[in-house]
């Protein structure tokens, strides 16, 4: 039997793979991990990924033929495919979702409908005005895309008009597939081969004796050619001071010739320097990590803030580089890459590549290809959570910095994976080692060290023996009562700020809400403007005088009067970073105030600008959200102020206390990192809260013990596993009846381990009503069997006609 077939993954949310027919020659050429363009449905063409090549004909349908082969060699490795299959199985999502999330969008080609003119059509008078506009455009262009037709007609609904044209035989349509990635080509110049000999050069200079500028350009070329490096056209223009017209005329005369070289869009330069010497505590930690790696694949490094964990990482990176291995360095926030890149560049020069969402599509494709081909510039990969999807061929070490961070968990869209846990599996699949680092490890990771799953190494001294910051709790309930508050600042915090500014030291102030004020309220009738699409009040942003929804980005101008009673007495409730920034500008007009939150860091280099300005001490006081808490290193910061600790503590989530502790300790850790002990001031209405007391003494062990007891008592991780099910739909009654049906079905199987149904804090987002159910899986219950039962219930739920339009979301290990 000479018929060959391939199984492919399509970039659509469907669990199963599809088989397509290929010829014997194609089957011999194709390999796992190559892309092929395949027809799917009536008209669409997708770029699919080859998963298997075989001779088994599909039983339920006739296999279509592939459209074309898109790659010369695989762009995805075998280990990657294993990792994708694990993600798909563990996080209960479609393999197509993992494929779509993993590959840079330039690789995910989808066909586009193009309109072409029927040359035999002549009866133009039967066309309407709009139809004639399209037909006329096709006389100047060979084909038009649907987007171009939309632009020509100036309206969005164009398909009925195109269908009319097809009915009149004036045009026909077809699907075209486009390659989106365009390599960056740099223009270089060289001397024509005819002028290689010295005597030819002599004649050339005599020939140009009258053309003074051209002669200068040729002499300048020889000066640059002494470096024996290719010469860019731009360099020749800038260094010699000649125009592009002069060089062009030399090309026309056959003296110079242009050529192009493909280059990467992002290059990290840097000299390789000797690594910093470790102190005795870091040396001890390093040798303990190496010893622990002999018996454990995963090790947790629990080092207090500013203990020099990064220097320990660099030593491990150096060891792996020397043995020819690739290193993946995971970071929770793009903001951190700025500082870490600079530090690692000093040590490892141009062996670093960076991969995160602020990079353009083309830049990400280049990093992908460099990692795949194990290029020298892709030996150390720095990146956010999506970096776990890169095609490593020779991975030796994974470092997960700030492993406790929730930003490692993907929430929307699917796959809802946790990068830390995926990295642990990836390390196992590559037979590599993984180091998790944090000053405040997650309860789950610390629990894994206690039961022998991970190794544990502790680093309890700060670098340079600097003491941990002095943490002070300020009771603002008392301060408000005694009228000792100025805006949102207590007299004590202002005294500490004044002292730091006098000593020419910098200050970080933390408030985990952006905008000016979370609520604007009418003082007459108490009504607050709400988002029309979500069940949440609009946040006031004073800078643009607008109200904004932080869930769906709806925005409107700030009203002058109440929409309910017409009264003009509108007042703000609560405060965000923008309000703090404005108050500080009034209190300290002679000092530079900066703000770092989502609103000020939207651009590609937004983070870099603010961090660089703060490092070079152009900013005296930096106000920010939780971005500030993540591993940033500033030598001159002597004071950290947390303006309201209670907003974090009073949150309806079983992890609220653990997260509050993490965030406050991490923010506190930004103070006093260089020579002298820093100060931390925490403003709160409840200074006797257990978590605040534990933060003030930086007592992780006590917090861990207390939280673990509560988790065991109420059946939460790390003892019980959680699977959260969310239903979403714009019709409230549909969601309501769906969630009750589902709750009964789940309770029949999982009994008292089903929690809910419940509505989240914000129960409607983007006009979709939301309801949740949570399944708690006891320690000894089989996880795979549980997921199988859940899958059956999901299939039954989706087969009920009334429930079919409801969006069904499964989140395994929900955060």
GROMACS .gro file of N, CA, C and O in nm, residues 55-122:
model
  272
   55UNK      N    1   0.092   0.508   0.762
   55UNK     CA    2   0.018   0.458   0.646
   55UNK      C    3  -0.123   0.410   0.683
   55UNK      O    4  -0.184   0.333   0.610
   56UNK      N    5  -0.173   0.458   0.799
   56UNK     CA    6  -0.306   0.414   0.843
   56UNK      C    7  -0.412   0.513   0.798
   56UNK      O    8  -0.414   0.627   0.842
   57UNK      N    9  -0.499   0.467   0.709
   57UNK     CA   10  -0.604   0.553   0.654
   57UNK      C   11  -0.708   0.585   0.761
   57UNK      O   12  -0.749   0.496   0.836
   58UNK      N   13  -0.753   0.713   0.773
   58UNK     CA   14  -0.857   0.744   0.872
   58UNK      C   15  -0.988   0.673   0.836
   58UNK      O   16  -1.023   0.663   0.717
   59UNK      N   17  -1.059   0.626   0.939
   59UNK     CA   18  -1.181   0.546   0.913
   59UNK      C   19  -1.306   0.632   0.893
   59UNK      O   20  -1.393   0.599   0.815
   60UNK      N   21  -1.312   0.745   0.965
   60UNK     CA   22  -1.438   0.820   0.967
   60UNK      C   23  -1.452   0.925   0.856
   60UNK      O   24  -1.559   0.979   0.833
   61UNK      N   25  -1.342   0.960   0.790
   61UNK     CA   26  -1.349   1.061   0.684
   61UNK      C   27  -1.241   1.034   0.580
   61UNK      O   28  -1.144   0.962   0.606
   62UNK      N   29  -1.262   1.092   0.462
   62UNK     CA   30  -1.162   1.075   0.357
   62UNK      C   31  -1.057   1.185   0.373
   62UNK      O   32  -1.090   1.304   0.381
   63UNK      N   33  -0.932   1.144   0.381
   63UNK     CA   34  -0.825   1.241   0.408
   63UNK      C   35  -0.805   1.333   0.287
   63UNK      O   36  -0.794   1.286   0.173
   64UNK      N   37  -0.802   1.463   0.313
   64UNK     CA   38  -0.772   1.561   0.206
   64UNK      C   39  -0.623   1.563   0.183
   64UNK      O   40  -0.544   1.520   0.268
   65UNK      N   41  -0.583   1.621   0.069
   65UNK     CA   42  -0.439   1.634   0.041
   65UNK      C   43  -0.389   1.766   0.100
   65UNK      O   44  -0.465   1.862   0.113
   66UNK      N   45  -0.260   1.770   0.134
   66UNK     CA   46  -0.205   1.894   0.188
   66UNK      C   47  -0.193   1.998   0.076
   66UNK      O   48  -0.188   1.963  -0.042
   67UNK      N   49  -0.185   2.125   0.115
   67UNK     CA   50  -0.176   2.235   0.019
   67UNK      C   51  -0.031   2.254  -0.024
   67UNK      O   52   0.001   2.260  -0.141
   68UNK      N   53   0.059   2.266   0.075
   68UNK     CA   54   0.203   2.279   0.046
   68UNK      C   55   0.285   2.254   0.174
   68UNK      O   56   0.232   2.258   0.285
   69UNK      N   57   0.414   2.227   0.156
   69UNK     CA   58   0.506   2.211   0.269
   69UNK      C   59   0.570   2.348   0.292
   69UNK      O   60   0.619   2.411   0.200
   70UNK      N   61   0.571   2.395   0.420
   70UNK     CA   62   0.617   2.532   0.448
   70UNK      C   63   0.761   2.540   0.499
   70UNK      O   64   0.819   2.647   0.500
   71UNK      N   65   0.817   2.427   0.547
   71UNK     CA   66   0.952   2.433   0.606
   71UNK      C   67   1.047   2.336   0.540
   71UNK      O   68   1.007   2.229   0.493
   72UNK      N   69   1.176   2.375   0.541
   72UNK     CA   70   1.282   2.286   0.491
   72UNK      C   71   1.321   2.183   0.598
   72UNK      O   72   1.358   2.073   0.569
   73UNK      N   73   1.314   2.229   0.725
   73UNK     CA   74   1.349   2.140   0.836
   73UNK      C   75   1.257   2.172   0.954
   73UNK      O   76   1.193   2.278   0.956
   74UNK      N   77   1.247   2.082   1.055
   74UNK     CA   78   1.153   2.106   1.165
   74UNK      C   79   1.180   2.237   1.239
   74UNK      O   80   1.295   2.275   1.259
   75UNK      N   81   1.072   2.305   1.278
   75UNK     CA   82   1.088   2.428   1.359
   75UNK      C   83   1.051   2.401   1.504
   75UNK      O   84   1.060   2.489   1.589
   76UNK      N   85   1.006   2.278   1.533
   76UNK     CA   86   0.970   2.237   1.669
   76UNK      C   87   1.040   2.104   1.697
   76UNK      O   88   1.043   2.016   1.612
   77UNK      N   89   1.099   2.091   1.815
   77UNK     CA   90   1.177   1.970   1.847
   77UNK      C   91   1.087   1.861   1.908
   77UNK      O   92   0.976   1.889   1.952
   78UNK      N   93   1.139   1.739   1.911
   78UNK     CA   94   1.064   1.625   1.967
   78UNK      C   95   1.032   1.647   2.115
   78UNK      O   96   0.921   1.619   2.160
   79UNK      N   97   1.131   1.700   2.191
   79UNK     CA   98   1.109   1.722   2.335
   79UNK      C   99   1.000   1.826   2.355
   79UNK      O  100   0.916   1.814   2.445
   80UNK      N  101   0.999   1.928   2.268
   80UNK     CA  102   0.895   2.030   2.276
   80UNK      C  103   0.756   1.969   2.258
   80UNK      O  104   0.664   2.001   2.333
   81UNK      N  105   0.744   1.881   2.159
   81UNK     CA  106   0.615   1.817   2.134
   81UNK      C  107   0.571   1.734   2.254
   81UNK      O  108   0.453   1.734   2.290
   82UNK      N  109   0.666   1.667   2.320
   82UNK     CA  110   0.634   1.591   2.442
   82UNK      C  111   0.582   1.686   2.550
   82UNK      O  112   0.485   1.657   2.620
   83UNK      N  113   0.650   1.803   2.562
   83UNK     CA  114   0.612   1.901   2.663
   83UNK      C  115   0.473   1.957   2.633
   83UNK      O  116   0.392   1.974   2.723
   84UNK      N  117   0.442   1.984   2.505
   84UNK     CA  118   0.310   2.034   2.466
   84UNK      C  119   0.203   1.932   2.502
   84UNK      O  120   0.095   1.968   2.550
   85UNK      N  121   0.233   1.802   2.476
   85UNK     CA  122   0.134   1.699   2.505
   85UNK      C  123   0.109   1.688   2.656
   85UNK      O  124  -0.004   1.668   2.699
   86UNK      N  125   0.216   1.710   2.735
   86UNK     CA  126   0.199   1.709   2.880
   86UNK      C  127   0.110   1.827   2.923
   86UNK      O  128   0.018   1.810   3.004
   87UNK      N  129   0.137   1.947   2.869
   87UNK     CA  130   0.058   2.066   2.903
   87UNK      C  131  -0.089   2.042   2.868
   87UNK      O  132  -0.179   2.069   2.947
   88UNK      N  133  -0.112   1.989   2.747
   88UNK     CA  134  -0.248   1.965   2.700
   88UNK      C  135  -0.322   1.868   2.793
   88UNK      O  136  -0.437   1.890   2.829
   89UNK      N  137  -0.251   1.763   2.836
   89UNK     CA  138  -0.313   1.661   2.921
   89UNK      C  139  -0.333   1.712   3.064
   89UNK      O  140  -0.441   1.699   3.121
   90UNK      N  141  -0.228   1.774   3.119
   90UNK     CA  142  -0.233   1.816   3.259
   90UNK      C  143  -0.331   1.932   3.279
   90UNK      O  144  -0.409   1.933   3.374
   91UNK      N  145  -0.324   2.034   3.191
   91UNK     CA  146  -0.408   2.153   3.208
   91UNK      C  147  -0.541   2.141   3.134
   91UNK      O  148  -0.614   2.240   3.122
   92UNK      N  149  -0.573   2.023   3.082
   92UNK     CA  150  -0.701   1.993   3.018
   92UNK      C  151  -0.739   2.095   2.911
   92UNK      O  152  -0.845   2.158   2.915
   93UNK      N  153  -0.646   2.115   2.818
   93UNK     CA  154  -0.674   2.208   2.709
   93UNK      C  155  -0.641   2.140   2.576
   93UNK      O  156  -0.575   2.036   2.574
   94UNK      N  157  -0.684   2.199   2.467
   94UNK     CA  158  -0.660   2.141   2.335
   94UNK      C  159  -0.513   2.157   2.296
   94UNK      O  160  -0.450   2.258   2.328
   95UNK      N  161  -0.462   2.057   2.225
   95UNK     CA  162  -0.324   2.063   2.175
   95UNK      C  163  -0.308   2.183   2.081
   95UNK      O  164  -0.204   2.248   2.076
   96UNK      N  165  -0.417   2.213   2.008
   96UNK     CA  166  -0.415   2.329   1.917
   96UNK      C  167  -0.396   2.461   1.991
   96UNK      O  168  -0.331   2.553   1.941
   97UNK      N  169  -0.450   2.470   2.113
   97UNK     CA  170  -0.431   2.591   2.196
   97UNK      C  171  -0.285   2.607   2.236
   97UNK      O  172  -0.232   2.719   2.240
   98UNK      N  173  -0.220   2.494   2.269
   98UNK     CA  174  -0.079   2.499   2.310
   98UNK      C  175   0.005   2.541   2.190
   98UNK      O  176   0.095   2.625   2.201
   99UNK      N  177  -0.026   2.484   2.073
   99UNK     CA  178   0.046   2.516   1.949
   99UNK      C  179   0.035   2.665   1.919
   99UNK      O  180   0.134   2.732   1.888
  100UNK      N  181  -0.087   2.720   1.933
  100UNK     CA  182  -0.110   2.862   1.903
  100UNK      C  183  -0.036   2.951   2.003
  100UNK      O  184   0.018   3.056   1.967
  101UNK      N  185  -0.032   2.909   2.131
  101UNK     CA  186   0.034   2.991   2.234
  101UNK      C  187   0.185   2.983   2.222
  101UNK      O  188   0.256   3.079   2.249
  102UNK      N  189   0.236   2.867   2.179
  102UNK     CA  190   0.380   2.844   2.181
  102UNK      C  191   0.453   2.915   2.067
  102UNK      O  192   0.557   2.976   2.087
  103UNK      N  193   0.398   2.907   1.946
  103UNK     CA  194   0.470   2.961   1.830
  103UNK      C  195   0.448   3.111   1.815
  103UNK      O  196   0.337   3.159   1.835
  104UNK      N  197   0.553   3.187   1.777
  104UNK     CA  198   0.532   3.328   1.742
  104UNK      C  199   0.427   3.336   1.631
  104UNK      O  200   0.424   3.251   1.542
  105UNK      N  201   0.342   3.438   1.637
  105UNK     CA  202   0.228   3.444   1.544
  105UNK      C  203   0.269   3.443   1.397
  105UNK      O  204   0.192   3.404   1.311
  106UNK      N  205   0.394   3.482   1.367
  106UNK     CA  206   0.439   3.482   1.227
  106UNK      C  207   0.440   3.341   1.169
  106UNK      O  208   0.430   3.322   1.048
  107UNK      N  209   0.457   3.240   1.254
  107UNK     CA  210   0.458   3.102   1.207
  107UNK      C  211   0.317   3.047   1.184
  107UNK      O  212   0.299   2.946   1.120
  108UNK      N  213   0.218   3.113   1.244
  108UNK     CA  214   0.081   3.062   1.236
  108UNK      C  215   0.008   3.125   1.119
  108UNK      O  216  -0.067   3.220   1.134
  109UNK      N  217   0.034   3.074   1.001
  109UNK     CA  218  -0.024   3.134   0.882
  109UNK      C  219  -0.169   3.090   0.867
  109UNK      O  220  -0.201   2.973   0.882
  110UNK      N  221  -0.255   3.187   0.840
  110UNK     CA  222  -0.393   3.154   0.806
  110UNK      C  223  -0.420   3.215   0.671
  110UNK      O  224  -0.366   3.319   0.637
  111UNK      N  225  -0.504   3.149   0.595
  111UNK     CA  226  -0.528   3.202   0.460
  111UNK      C  227  -0.614   3.326   0.467
  111UNK      O  228  -0.689   3.347   0.562
  112UNK      N  229  -0.601   3.408   0.365
  112UNK     CA  230  -0.683   3.529   0.355
  112UNK      C  231  -0.757   3.522   0.222
  112UNK      O  232  -0.703   3.480   0.120
  113UNK      N  233  -0.884   3.562   0.226
  113UNK     CA  234  -0.964   3.559   0.103
  113UNK      C  235  -0.923   3.677   0.014
  113UNK      O  236  -0.921   3.791   0.061
  114UNK      N  237  -0.890   3.647  -0.113
  114UNK     CA  238  -0.857   3.757  -0.206
  114UNK      C  239  -0.958   3.755  -0.321
  114UNK      O  240  -1.008   3.650  -0.362
  115UNK      N  241  -0.989   3.876  -0.370
  115UNK     CA  242  -1.086   3.893  -0.479
  115UNK      C  243  -1.008   3.916  -0.608
  115UNK      O  244  -0.918   4.000  -0.612
  116UNK      N  245  -1.043   3.842  -0.715
  116UNK     CA  246  -0.975   3.857  -0.845
  116UNK      C  247  -1.079   3.887  -0.953
  116UNK      O  248  -1.195   3.845  -0.943
  117UNK      N  249  -1.038   3.959  -1.058
  117UNK     CA  250  -1.128   4.000  -1.165
  117UNK      C  251  -1.148   3.886  -1.265
  117UNK      O  252  -1.051   3.817  -1.300
  118UNK      N  253  -1.270   3.870  -1.309
  118UNK     CA  254  -1.299   3.774  -1.417
  118UNK      C  255  -1.276   3.846  -1.549
  118UNK      O  256  -1.350   3.937  -1.585
  119UNK      N  257  -1.169   3.809  -1.620
  119UNK     CA  258  -1.128   3.880  -1.743
  119UNK      C  259  -1.236   3.877  -1.852
  119UNK      O  260  -1.244   3.967  -1.935
  120UNK      N  261  -1.323   3.775  -1.851
  120UNK     CA  262  -1.423   3.764  -1.960
  120UNK      C  263  -1.547   3.850  -1.935
  120UNK      O  264  -1.635   3.859  -2.020
  121UNK      N  265  -1.553   3.916  -1.815
  121UNK     CA  266  -1.670   3.998  -1.783
  121UNK      C  267  -1.661   4.134  -1.852
  121UNK      O  268  -1.561   4.205  -1.838
  122UNK      N  269  -1.766   4.173  -1.927
  122UNK     CA  270  -1.762   4.302  -2.000
  122UNK      C  271  -1.881   4.393  -1.970
  122UNK      O  272  -1.875   4.514  -1.992
   0.00000   0.00000   0.00000
